[in-house]
XYZ file of C-alpha atoms in Angstrom:
89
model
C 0.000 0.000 0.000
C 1.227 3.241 -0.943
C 0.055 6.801 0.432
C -1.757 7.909 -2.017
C -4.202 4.240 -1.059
C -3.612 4.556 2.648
C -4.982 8.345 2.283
C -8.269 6.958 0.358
C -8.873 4.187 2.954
C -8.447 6.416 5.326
C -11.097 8.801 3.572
C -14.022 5.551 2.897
C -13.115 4.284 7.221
C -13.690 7.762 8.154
C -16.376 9.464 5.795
C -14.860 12.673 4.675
C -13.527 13.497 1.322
C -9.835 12.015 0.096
C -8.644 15.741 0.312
C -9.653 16.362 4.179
C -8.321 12.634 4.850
C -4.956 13.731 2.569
C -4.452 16.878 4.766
C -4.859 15.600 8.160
C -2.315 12.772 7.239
C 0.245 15.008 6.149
C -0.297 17.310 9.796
C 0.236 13.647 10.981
C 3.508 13.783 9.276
C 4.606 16.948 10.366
C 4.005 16.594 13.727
C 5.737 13.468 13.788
C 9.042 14.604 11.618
C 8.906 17.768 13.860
C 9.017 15.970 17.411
C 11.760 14.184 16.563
C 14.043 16.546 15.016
C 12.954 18.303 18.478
C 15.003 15.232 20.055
C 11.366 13.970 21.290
C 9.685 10.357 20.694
C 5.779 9.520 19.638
C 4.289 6.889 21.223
C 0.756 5.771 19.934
C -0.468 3.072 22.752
C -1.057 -0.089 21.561
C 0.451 0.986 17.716
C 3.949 2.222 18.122
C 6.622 4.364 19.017
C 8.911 6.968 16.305
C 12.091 7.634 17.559
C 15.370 8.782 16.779
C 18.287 6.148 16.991
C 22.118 7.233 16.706
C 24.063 5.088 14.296
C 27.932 5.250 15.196
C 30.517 6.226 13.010
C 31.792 3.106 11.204
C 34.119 2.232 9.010
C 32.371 0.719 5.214
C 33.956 -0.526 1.762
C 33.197 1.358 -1.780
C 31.099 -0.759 -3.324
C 32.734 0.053 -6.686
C 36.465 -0.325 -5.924
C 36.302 -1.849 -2.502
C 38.120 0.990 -0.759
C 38.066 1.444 2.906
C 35.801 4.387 3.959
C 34.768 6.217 6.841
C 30.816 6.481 7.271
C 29.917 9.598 9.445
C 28.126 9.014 12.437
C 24.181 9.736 12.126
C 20.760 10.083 13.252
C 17.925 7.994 11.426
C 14.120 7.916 12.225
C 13.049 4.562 13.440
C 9.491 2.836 13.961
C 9.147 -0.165 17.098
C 5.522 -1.463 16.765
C 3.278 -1.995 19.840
C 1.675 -4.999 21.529
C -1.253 -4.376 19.697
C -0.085 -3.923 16.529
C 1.839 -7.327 16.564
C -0.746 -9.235 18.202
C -2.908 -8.334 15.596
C -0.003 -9.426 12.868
């Protein structure tokens, strides 16, 4: 599923137009993308949690000429599903 067909299930579950279910999504997604570059985590009971994990700095290969790099350490978004959400998996 894509998010152009999560946005239009979203809009036939809930009864309002695609555009109304399109635009409260993508508040969904701000909110989200701006509590964690605020250093903050979302937890949705039962569903999930979005946090921030720190990846160390590490040392990689080119894939092309199998060179020895250096890979910057980083922060990447990261999902953990909830009970519910597994349970019902």
């Amino acid at each position: 599923m894509n998010k152009t067909e999560l946005i239009e299930r979203i809009a036939e579950q809930t009864d309002v137009p695609a555009s109304e279910a399109q635009r409260h999504f993508e508040a969904f997604e701000r909110v989200v993308t701006e509590t964690l570059k605020g250093g903050d985590e979302v937890r949705i009971t039962g569903f999930g949690k979005f946090s921030v994990k720190e990846r160390k700095a590490r040392e990689g290969r080119n894939p092309q000429t199998g060179e020895k790099m250096k890979i910057a350490a980083s922060k990447v978004p990261s999902f953990s599903a909830g009970n519910a959400l597994k349970g019902a998996i």
